[in-house]
PDB file of C-alpha atoms in Angstrom:
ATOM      1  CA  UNK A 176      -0.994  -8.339  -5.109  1.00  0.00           C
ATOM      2  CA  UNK A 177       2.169  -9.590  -4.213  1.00  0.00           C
ATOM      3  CA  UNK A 178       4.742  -7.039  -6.148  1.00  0.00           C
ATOM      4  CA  UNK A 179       2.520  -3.970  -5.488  1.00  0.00           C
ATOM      5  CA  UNK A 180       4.651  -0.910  -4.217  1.00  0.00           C
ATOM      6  CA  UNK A 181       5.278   2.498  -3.868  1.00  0.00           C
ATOM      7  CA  UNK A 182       5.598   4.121  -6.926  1.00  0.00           C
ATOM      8  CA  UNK A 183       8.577   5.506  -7.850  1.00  0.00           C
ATOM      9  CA  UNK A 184       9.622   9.122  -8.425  1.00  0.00           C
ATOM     10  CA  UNK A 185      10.665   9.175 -11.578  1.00  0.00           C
ATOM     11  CA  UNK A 186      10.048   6.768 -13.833  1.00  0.00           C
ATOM     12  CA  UNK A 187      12.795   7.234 -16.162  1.00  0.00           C
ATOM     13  CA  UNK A 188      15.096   7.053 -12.654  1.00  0.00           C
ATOM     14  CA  UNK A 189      13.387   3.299 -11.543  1.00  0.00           C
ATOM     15  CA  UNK A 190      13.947   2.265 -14.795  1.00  0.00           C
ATOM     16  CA  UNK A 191      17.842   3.548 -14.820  1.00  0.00           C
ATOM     17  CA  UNK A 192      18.276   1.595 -11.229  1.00  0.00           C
ATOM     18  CA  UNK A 193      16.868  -1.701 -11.838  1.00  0.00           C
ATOM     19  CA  UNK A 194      19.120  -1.634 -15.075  1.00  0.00           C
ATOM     20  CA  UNK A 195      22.762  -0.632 -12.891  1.00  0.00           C
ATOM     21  CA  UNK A 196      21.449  -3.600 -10.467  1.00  0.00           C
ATOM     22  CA  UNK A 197      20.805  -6.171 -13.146  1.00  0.00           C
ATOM     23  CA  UNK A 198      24.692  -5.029 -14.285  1.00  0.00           C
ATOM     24  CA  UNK A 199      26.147  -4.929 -10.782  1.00  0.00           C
ATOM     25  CA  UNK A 200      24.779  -8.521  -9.964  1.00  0.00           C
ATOM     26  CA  UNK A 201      26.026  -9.841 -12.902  1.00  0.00           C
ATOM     27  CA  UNK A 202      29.186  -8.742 -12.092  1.00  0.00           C
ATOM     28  CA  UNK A 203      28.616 -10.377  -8.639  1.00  0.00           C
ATOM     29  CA  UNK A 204      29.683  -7.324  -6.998  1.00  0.00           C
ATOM     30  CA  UNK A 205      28.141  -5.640  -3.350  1.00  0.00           C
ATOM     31  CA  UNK A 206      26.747  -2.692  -2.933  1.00  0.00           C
ATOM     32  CA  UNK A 207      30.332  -2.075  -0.429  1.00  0.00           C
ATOM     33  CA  UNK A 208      32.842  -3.349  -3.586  1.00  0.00           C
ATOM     34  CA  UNK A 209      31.097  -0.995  -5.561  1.00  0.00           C
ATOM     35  CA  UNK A 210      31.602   1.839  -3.104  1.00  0.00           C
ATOM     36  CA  UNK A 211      35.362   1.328  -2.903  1.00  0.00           C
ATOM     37  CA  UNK A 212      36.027   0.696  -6.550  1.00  0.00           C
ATOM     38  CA  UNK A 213      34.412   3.928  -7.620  1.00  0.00           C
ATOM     39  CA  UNK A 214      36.606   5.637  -5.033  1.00  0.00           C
ATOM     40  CA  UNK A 215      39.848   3.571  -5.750  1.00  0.00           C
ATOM     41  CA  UNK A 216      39.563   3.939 -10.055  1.00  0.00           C
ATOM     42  CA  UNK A 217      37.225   7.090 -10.681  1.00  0.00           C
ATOM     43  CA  UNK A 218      37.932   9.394  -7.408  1.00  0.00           C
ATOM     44  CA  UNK A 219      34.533   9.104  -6.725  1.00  0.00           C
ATOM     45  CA  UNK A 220      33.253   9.043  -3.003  1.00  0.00           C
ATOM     46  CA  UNK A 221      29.588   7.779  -2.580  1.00  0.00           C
ATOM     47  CA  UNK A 222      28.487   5.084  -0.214  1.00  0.00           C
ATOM     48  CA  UNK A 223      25.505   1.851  -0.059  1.00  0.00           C
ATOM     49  CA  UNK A 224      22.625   4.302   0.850  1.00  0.00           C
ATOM     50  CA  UNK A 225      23.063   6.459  -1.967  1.00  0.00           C
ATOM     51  CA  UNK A 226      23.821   3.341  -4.360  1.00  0.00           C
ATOM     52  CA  UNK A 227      20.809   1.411  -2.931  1.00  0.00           C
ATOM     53  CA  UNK A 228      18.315   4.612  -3.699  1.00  0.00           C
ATOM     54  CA  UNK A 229      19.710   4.448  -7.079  1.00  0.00           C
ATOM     55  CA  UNK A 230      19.194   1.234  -7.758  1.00  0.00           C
ATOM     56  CA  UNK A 231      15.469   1.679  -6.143  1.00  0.00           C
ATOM     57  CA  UNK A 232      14.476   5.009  -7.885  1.00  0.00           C
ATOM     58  CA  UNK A 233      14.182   6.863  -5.006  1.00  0.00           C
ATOM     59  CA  UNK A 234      17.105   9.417  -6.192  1.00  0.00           C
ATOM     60  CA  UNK A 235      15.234  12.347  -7.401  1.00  0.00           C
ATOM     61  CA  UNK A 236      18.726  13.499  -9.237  1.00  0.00           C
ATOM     62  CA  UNK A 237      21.235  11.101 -10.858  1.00  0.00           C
ATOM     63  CA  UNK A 238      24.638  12.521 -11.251  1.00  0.00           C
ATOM     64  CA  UNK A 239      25.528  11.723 -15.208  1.00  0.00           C
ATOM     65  CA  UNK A 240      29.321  11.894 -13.964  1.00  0.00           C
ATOM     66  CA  UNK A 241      27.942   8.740 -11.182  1.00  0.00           C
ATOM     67  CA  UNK A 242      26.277   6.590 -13.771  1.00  0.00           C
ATOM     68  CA  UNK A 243      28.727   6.731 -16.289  1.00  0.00           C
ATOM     69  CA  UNK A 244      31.791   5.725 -13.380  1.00  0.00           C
ATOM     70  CA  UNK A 245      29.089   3.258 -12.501  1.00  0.00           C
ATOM     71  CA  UNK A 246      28.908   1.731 -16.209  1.00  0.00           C
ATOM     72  CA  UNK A 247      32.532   1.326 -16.331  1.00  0.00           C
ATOM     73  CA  UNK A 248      33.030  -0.433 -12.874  1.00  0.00           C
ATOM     74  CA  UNK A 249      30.056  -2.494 -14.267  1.00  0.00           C
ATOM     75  CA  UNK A 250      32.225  -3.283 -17.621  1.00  0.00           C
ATOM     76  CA  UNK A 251      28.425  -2.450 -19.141  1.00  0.00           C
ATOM     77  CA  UNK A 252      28.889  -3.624 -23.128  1.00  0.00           C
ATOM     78  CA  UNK A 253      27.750  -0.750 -25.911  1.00  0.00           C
ATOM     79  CA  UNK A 254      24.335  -1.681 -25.824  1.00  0.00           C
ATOM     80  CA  UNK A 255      23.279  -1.971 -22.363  1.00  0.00           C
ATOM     81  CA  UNK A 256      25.520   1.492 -21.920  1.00  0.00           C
ATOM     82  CA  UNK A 257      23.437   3.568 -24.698  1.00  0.00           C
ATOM     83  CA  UNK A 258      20.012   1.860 -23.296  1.00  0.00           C
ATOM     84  CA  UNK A 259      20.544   3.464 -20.006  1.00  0.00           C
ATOM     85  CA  UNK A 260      21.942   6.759 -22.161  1.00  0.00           C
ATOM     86  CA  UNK A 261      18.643   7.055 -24.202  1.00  0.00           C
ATOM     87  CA  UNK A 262      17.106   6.541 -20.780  1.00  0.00           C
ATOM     88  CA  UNK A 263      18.690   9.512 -19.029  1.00  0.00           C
ATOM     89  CA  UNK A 264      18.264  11.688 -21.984  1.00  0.00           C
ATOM     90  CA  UNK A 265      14.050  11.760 -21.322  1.00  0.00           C
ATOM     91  CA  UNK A 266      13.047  13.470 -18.769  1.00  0.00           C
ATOM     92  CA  UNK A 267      10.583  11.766 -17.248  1.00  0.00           C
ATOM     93  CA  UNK A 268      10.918  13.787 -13.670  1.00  0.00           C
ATOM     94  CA  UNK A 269       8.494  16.431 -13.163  1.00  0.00           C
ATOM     95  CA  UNK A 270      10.450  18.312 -10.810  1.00  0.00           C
ATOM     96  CA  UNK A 271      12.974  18.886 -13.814  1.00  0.00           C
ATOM     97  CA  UNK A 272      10.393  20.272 -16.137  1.00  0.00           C
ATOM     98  CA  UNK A 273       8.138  22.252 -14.419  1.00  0.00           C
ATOM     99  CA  UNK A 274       7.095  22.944 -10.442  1.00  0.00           C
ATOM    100  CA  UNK A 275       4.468  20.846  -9.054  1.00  0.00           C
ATOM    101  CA  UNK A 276       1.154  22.481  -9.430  1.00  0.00           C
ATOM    102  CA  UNK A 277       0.333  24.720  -6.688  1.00  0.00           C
ATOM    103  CA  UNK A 278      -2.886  22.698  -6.068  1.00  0.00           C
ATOM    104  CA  UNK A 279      -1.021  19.517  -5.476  1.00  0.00           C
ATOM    105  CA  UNK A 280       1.479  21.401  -3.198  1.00  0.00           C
ATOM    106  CA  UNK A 281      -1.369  22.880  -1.190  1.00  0.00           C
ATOM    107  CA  UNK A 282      -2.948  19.433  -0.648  1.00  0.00           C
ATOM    108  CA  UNK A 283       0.242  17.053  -0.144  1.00  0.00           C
ATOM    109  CA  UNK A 284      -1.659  15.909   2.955  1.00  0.00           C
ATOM    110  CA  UNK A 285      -5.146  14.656   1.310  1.00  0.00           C
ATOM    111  CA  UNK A 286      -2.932  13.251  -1.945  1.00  0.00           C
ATOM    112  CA  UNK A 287      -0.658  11.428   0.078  1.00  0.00           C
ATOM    113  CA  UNK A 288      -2.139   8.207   1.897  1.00  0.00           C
ATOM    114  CA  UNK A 289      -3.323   6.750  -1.951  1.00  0.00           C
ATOM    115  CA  UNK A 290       0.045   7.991  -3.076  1.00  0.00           C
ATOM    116  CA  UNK A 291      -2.125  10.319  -5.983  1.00  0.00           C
ATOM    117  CA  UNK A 292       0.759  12.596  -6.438  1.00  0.00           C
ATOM    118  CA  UNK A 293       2.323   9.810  -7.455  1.00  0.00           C
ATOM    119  CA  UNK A 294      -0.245   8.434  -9.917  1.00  0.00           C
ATOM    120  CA  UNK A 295      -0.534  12.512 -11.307  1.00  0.00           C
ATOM    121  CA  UNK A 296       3.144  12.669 -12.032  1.00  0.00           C
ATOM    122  CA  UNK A 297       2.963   9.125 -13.735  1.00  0.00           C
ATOM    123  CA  UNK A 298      -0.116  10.026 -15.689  1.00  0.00           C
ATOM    124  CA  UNK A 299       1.354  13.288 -17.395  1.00  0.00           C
ATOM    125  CA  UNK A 300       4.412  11.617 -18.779  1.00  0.00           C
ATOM    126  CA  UNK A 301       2.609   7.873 -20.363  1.00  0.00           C
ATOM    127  CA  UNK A 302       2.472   7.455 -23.699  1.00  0.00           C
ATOM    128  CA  UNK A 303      -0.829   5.745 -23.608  1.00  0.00           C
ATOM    129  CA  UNK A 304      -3.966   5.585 -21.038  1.00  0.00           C
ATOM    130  CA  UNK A 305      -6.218   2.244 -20.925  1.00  0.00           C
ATOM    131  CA  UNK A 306      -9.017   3.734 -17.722  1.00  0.00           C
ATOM    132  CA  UNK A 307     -11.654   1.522 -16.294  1.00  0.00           C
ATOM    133  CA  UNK A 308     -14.607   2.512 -13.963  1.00  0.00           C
ATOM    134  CA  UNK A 309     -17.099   0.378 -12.838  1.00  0.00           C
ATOM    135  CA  UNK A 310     -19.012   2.940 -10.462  1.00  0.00           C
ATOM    136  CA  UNK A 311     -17.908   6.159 -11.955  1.00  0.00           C
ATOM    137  CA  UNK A 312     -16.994   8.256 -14.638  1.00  0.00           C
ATOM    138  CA  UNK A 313     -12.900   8.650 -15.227  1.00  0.00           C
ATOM    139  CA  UNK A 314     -12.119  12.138 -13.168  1.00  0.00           C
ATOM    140  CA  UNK A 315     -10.602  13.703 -16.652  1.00  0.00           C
ATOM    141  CA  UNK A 316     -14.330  13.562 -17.167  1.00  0.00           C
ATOM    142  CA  UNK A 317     -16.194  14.456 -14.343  1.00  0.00           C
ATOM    143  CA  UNK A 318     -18.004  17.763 -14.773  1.00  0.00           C
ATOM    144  CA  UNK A 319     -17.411  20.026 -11.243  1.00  0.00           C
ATOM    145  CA  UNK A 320     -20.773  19.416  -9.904  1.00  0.00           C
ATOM    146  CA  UNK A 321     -20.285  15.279 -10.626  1.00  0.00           C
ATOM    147  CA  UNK A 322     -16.968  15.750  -8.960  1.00  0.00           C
ATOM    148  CA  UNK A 323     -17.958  17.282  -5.724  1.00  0.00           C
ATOM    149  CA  UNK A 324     -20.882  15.280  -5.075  1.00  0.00           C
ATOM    150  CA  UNK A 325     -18.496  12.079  -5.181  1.00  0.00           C
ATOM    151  CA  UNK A 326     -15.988  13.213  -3.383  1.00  0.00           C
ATOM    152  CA  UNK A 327     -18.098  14.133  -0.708  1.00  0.00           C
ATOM    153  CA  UNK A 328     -19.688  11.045  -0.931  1.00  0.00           C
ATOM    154  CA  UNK A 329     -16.566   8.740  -0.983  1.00  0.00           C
ATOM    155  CA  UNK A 330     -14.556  10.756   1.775  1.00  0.00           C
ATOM    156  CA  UNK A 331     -17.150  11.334   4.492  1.00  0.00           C
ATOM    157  CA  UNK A 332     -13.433  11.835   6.215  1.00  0.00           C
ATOM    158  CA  UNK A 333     -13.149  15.524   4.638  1.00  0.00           C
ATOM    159  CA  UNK A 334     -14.454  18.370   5.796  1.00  0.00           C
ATOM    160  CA  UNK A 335     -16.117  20.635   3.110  1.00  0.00           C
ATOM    161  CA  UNK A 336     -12.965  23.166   2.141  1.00  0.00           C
ATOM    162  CA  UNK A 337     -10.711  19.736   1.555  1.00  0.00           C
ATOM    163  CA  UNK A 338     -13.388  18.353  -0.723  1.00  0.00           C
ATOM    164  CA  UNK A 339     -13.550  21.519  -2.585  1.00  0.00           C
ATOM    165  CA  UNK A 340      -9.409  21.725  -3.061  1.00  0.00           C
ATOM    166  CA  UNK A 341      -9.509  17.923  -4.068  1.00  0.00           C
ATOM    167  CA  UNK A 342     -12.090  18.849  -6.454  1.00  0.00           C
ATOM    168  CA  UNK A 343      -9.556  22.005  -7.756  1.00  0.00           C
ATOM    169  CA  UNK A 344      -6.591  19.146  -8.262  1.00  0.00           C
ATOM    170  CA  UNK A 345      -9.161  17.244 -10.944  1.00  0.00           C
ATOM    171  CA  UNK A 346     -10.386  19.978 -12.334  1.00  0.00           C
ATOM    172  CA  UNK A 347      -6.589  21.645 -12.828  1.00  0.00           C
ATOM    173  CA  UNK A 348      -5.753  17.941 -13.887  1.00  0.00           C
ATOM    174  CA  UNK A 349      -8.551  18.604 -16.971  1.00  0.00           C
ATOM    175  CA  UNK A 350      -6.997  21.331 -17.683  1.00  0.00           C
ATOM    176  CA  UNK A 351      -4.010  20.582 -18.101  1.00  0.00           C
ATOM    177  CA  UNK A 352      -4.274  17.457 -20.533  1.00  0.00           C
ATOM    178  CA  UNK A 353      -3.246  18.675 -23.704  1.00  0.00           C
ATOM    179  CA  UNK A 354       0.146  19.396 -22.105  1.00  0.00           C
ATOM    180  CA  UNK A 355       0.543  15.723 -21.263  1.00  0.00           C
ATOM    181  CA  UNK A 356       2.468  12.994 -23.445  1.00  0.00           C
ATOM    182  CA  UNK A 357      -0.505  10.872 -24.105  1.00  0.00           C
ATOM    183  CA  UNK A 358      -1.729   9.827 -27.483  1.00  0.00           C
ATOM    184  CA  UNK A 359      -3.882   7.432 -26.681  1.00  0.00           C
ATOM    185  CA  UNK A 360      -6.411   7.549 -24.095  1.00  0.00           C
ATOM    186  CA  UNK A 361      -9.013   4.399 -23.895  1.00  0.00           C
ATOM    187  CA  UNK A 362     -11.749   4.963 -21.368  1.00  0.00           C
ATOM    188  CA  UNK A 363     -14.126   1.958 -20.998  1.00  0.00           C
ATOM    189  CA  UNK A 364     -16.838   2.323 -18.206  1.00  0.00           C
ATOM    190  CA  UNK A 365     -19.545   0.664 -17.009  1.00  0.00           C
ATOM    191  CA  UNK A 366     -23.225   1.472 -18.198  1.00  0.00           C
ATOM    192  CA  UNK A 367     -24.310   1.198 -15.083  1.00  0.00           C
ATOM    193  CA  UNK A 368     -22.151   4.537 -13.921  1.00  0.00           C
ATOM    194  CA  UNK A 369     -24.029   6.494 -16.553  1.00  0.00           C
ATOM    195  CA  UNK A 370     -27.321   5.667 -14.792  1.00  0.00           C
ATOM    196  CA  UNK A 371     -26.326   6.733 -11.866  1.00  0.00           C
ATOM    197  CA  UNK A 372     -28.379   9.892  -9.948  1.00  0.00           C
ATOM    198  CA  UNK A 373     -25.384  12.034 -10.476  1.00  0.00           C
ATOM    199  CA  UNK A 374     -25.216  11.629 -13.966  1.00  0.00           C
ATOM    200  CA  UNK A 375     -27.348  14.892 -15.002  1.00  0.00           C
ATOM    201  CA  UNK A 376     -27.493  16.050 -18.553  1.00  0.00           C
ATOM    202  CA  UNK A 377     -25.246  18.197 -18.080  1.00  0.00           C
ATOM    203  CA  UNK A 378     -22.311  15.856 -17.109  1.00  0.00           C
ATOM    204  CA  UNK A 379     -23.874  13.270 -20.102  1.00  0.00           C
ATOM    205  CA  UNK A 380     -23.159  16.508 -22.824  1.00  0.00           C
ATOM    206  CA  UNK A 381     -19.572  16.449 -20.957  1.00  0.00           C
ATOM    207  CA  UNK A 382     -19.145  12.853 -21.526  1.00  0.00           C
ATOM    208  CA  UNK A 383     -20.617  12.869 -25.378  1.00  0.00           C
ATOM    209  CA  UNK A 384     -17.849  15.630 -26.104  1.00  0.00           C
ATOM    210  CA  UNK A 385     -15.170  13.543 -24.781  1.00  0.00           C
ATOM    211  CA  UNK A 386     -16.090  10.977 -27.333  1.00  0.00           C
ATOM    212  CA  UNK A 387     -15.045  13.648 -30.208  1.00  0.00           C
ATOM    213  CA  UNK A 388     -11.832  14.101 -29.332  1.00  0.00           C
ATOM    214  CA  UNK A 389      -9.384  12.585 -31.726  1.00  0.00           C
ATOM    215  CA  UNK A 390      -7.116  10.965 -29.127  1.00  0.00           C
ATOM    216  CA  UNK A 391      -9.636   9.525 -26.783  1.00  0.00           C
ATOM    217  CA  UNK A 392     -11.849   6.796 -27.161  1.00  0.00           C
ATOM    218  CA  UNK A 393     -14.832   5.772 -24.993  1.00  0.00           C
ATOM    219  CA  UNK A 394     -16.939   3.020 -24.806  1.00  0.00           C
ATOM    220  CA  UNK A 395     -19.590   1.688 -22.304  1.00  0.00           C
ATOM    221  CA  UNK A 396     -20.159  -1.450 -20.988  1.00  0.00           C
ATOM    222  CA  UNK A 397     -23.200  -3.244 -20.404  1.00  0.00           C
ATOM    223  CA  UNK A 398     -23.685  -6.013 -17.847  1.00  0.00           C
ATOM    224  CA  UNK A 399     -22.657  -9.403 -18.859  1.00  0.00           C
ATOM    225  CA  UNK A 400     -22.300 -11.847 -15.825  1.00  0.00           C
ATOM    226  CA  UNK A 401     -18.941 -12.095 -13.997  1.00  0.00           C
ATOM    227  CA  UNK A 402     -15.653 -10.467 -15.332  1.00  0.00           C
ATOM    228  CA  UNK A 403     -12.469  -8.946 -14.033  1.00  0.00           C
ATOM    229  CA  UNK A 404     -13.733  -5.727 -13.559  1.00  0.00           C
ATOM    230  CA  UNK A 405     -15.716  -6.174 -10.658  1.00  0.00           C
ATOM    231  CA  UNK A 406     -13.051  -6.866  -8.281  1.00  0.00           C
ATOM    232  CA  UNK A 407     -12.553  -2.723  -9.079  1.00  0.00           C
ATOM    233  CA  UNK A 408     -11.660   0.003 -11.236  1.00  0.00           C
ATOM    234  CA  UNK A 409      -8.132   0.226 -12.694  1.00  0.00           C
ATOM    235  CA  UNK A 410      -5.492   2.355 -14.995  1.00  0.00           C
ATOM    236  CA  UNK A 411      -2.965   0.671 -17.402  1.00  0.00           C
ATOM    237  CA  UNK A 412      -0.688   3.027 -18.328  1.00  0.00           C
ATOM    238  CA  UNK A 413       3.128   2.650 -21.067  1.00  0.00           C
ATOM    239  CA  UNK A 414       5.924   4.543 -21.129  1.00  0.00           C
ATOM    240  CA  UNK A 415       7.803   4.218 -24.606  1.00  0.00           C
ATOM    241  CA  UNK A 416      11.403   5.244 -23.118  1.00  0.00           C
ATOM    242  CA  UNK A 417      11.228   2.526 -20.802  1.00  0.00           C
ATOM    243  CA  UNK A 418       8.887  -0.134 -22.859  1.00  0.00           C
ATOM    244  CA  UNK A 419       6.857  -1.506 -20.411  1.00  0.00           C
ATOM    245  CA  UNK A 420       3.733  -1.399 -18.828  1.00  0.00           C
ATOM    246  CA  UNK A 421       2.173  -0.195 -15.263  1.00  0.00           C
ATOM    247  CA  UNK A 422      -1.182  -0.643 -13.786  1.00  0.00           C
ATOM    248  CA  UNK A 423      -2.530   1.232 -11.022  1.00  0.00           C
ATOM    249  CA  UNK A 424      -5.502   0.592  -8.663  1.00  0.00           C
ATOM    250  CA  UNK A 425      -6.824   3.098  -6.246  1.00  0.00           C
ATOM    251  CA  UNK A 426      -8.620   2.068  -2.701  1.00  0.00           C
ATOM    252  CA  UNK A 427     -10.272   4.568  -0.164  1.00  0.00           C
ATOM    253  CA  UNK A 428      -6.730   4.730   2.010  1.00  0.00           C
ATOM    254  CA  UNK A 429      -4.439   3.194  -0.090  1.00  0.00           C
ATOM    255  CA  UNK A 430      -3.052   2.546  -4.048  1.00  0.00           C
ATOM    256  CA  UNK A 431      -1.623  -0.383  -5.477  1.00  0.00           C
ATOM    257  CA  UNK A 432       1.367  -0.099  -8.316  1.00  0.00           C
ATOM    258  CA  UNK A 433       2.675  -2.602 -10.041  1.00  0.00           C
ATOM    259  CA  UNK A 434       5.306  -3.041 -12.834  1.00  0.00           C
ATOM    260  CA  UNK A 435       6.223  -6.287 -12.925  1.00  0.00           C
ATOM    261  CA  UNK A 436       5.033  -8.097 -16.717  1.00  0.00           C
ATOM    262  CA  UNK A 437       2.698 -11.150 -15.165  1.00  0.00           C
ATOM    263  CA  UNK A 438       0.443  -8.983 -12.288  1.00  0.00           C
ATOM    264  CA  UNK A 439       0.366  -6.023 -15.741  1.00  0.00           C
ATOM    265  CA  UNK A 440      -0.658  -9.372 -18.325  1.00  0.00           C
ATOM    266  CA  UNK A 441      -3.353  -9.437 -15.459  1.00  0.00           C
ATOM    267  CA  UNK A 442      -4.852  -6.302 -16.161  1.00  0.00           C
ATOM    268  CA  UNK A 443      -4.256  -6.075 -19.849  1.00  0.00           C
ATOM    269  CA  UNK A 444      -6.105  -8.905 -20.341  1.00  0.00           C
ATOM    270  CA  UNK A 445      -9.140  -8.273 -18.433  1.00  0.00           C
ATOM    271  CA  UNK A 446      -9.104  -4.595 -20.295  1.00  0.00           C
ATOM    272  CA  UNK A 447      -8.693  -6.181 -23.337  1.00  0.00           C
ATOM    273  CA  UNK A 448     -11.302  -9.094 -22.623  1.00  0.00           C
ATOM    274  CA  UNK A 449     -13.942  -6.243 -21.494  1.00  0.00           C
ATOM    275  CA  UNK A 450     -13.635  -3.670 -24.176  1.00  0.00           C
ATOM    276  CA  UNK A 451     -14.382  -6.426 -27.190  1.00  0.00           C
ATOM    277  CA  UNK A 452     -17.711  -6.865 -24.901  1.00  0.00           C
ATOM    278  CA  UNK A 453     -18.441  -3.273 -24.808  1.00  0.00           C
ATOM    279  CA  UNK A 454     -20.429  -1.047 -27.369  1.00  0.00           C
ATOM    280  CA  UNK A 455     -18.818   0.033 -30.297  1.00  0.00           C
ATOM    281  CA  UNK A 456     -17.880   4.134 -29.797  1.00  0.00           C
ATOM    282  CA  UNK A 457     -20.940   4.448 -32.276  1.00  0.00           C
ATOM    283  CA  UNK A 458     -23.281   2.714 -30.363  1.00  0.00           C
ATOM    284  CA  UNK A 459     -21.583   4.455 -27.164  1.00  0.00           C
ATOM    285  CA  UNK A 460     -22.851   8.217 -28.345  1.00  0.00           C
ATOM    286  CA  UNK A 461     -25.936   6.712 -29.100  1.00  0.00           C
ATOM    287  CA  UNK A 462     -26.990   5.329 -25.739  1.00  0.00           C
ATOM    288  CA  UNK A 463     -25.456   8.547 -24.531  1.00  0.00           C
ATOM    289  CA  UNK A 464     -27.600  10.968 -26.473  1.00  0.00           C
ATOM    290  CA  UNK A 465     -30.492   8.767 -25.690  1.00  0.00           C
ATOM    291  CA  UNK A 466     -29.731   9.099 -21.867  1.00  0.00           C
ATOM    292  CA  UNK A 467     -30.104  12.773 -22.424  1.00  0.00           C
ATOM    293  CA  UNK A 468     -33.709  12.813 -23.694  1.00  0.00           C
ATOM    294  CA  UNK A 469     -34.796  10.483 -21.252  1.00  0.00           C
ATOM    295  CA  UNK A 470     -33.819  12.665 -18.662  1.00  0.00           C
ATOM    296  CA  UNK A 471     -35.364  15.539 -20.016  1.00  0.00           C
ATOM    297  CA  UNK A 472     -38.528  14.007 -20.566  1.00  0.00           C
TER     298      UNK A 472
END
């Protein structure tokens, strides 16, 4: 994917940057002009590092005094100035609300390489959730057993105490949902995932109770030739104070975020395309309660 990236700290702070950019390069000014004029009319010393992280939401704290010099050097009319206002007043940066859990502190190492700290953080403050799995089911659903065994299974890499502290971080992650900003969370996975060995009753009762909940809904997907989804799972996930769109795709070493509207109108679509084929939630519990009794037969 050619815009994929790191993903940035803050959302709410990306979203602030790429606006001050879009107003500095209209103005046709550098990064250096910039430096000096905000010395030179608002006694203000910064310099092009500390401009560029703005710009590329990799400040973890904007100065309000900063952005608003920065508006004015930027001649930034009434509206553009009380879109990046609205922005600043969400906070969107963890760090700012509450401390990272101690889980994800204690395993920095192990969440690092697929940038999953990342993805947590992002996940806590969207609006709404659209969750596909093609092998699996979605890890806010995953029962402890179901967890360890594929973890253990997908990271032959770990030894048995990191698998058990990765396995804390989801289930801490479960807990932790109703604090989140979501109000909409679609899960759509494929049948095939509910077949699977690991799939007990037990983790089948898990996933039927999921279906209950007023803000989720899940739906399962049958096999139906060739479709988006098998080229691997993905997350879709919008944030209303910026009003846009991110999709997220996790690897075995490595993520891939992007932001930009035509790679998102990629995934969209394909969610979109694949949940009219799935079963209705109705039909969903059904196969799922069915599951059950053939597995206790």
């Amino acid at each position: 994917m050619p815009d994929a990236r790191k993903a940035p700290w803050s959302f709410t702070h990306s979203e602030v940057g790429s606006r001050l950019e879009e107003l500095r390069e209209r103005r046709d000014l550098t990064q250096r002009a910039v430096v000096d004029l905000l010395l030179q009319h608002h006694d203000i010393r910064t310099n092009i590092s500390t401009l560029s992280n703005i710009e590329n939401g990799k400040k973890k704290g904007l100065p309000r005094e900063l952005v608003e010099a920065l508006l004015d050097v930027y001649g930034a009319e009434p509206q553009a100035r009380q879109h990046v206002h609205d922005l600043l007043s969400v906070d969107t940066t963890p760090a700012g609300r509450t401390r990272r859990p101690a889980s994800w502190r204690r395993n920095a190492t192990l969440l690092g390489p697929t940038q999953f700290e990342s993805y947590l953080r992002m996940e806590r403050r969207a609006s709404s959730i659209d969750n596909y799995e093609r092998d699996l089911l979605p890890g806010l659903f995953q029962t402890e057993k179901y967890a360890h065994a594929v973890i253990t299974g997908m990271r032959p890499d770990l030894n048995p105490g990191q698998v058990r502290e990765l396995v804390d971080v989801r289930m801490e992650r479960q807990r932790q949902v109703d604090e989140w900003a979501v109000e909409s969370l679609r899960a759509l996975i494929d049948l095939e995932a509910v077949n699977a060995v690991a799939c007990d009753p037990t983790q089948i009762r898990r996933l039927l109770q999921e279906c209950e909940k007023p803000k989720q809904t899940v739906r399962l997907l049958p096999k139906f030739g060739f479709h988006p989804g098998m080229a691997g799972p993905f997350v879709v996930m919008y944030f209303p104070e910026a009003a846009r769109e991110v999709a997220w795709a996790e690897a075995m070493t490595h993520s891939v975020y992007v932001d930009t509207e035509a790679s998102v109108r990629l995934y969209t679509e394909a969610f979109t395309a694949m949940w009219e084929r799935a079963l209705t939630p109705t039909e969903t519990r059904i196969c799922l309660e069915n599951k059950i009794k053939e597995l206790q037969q």
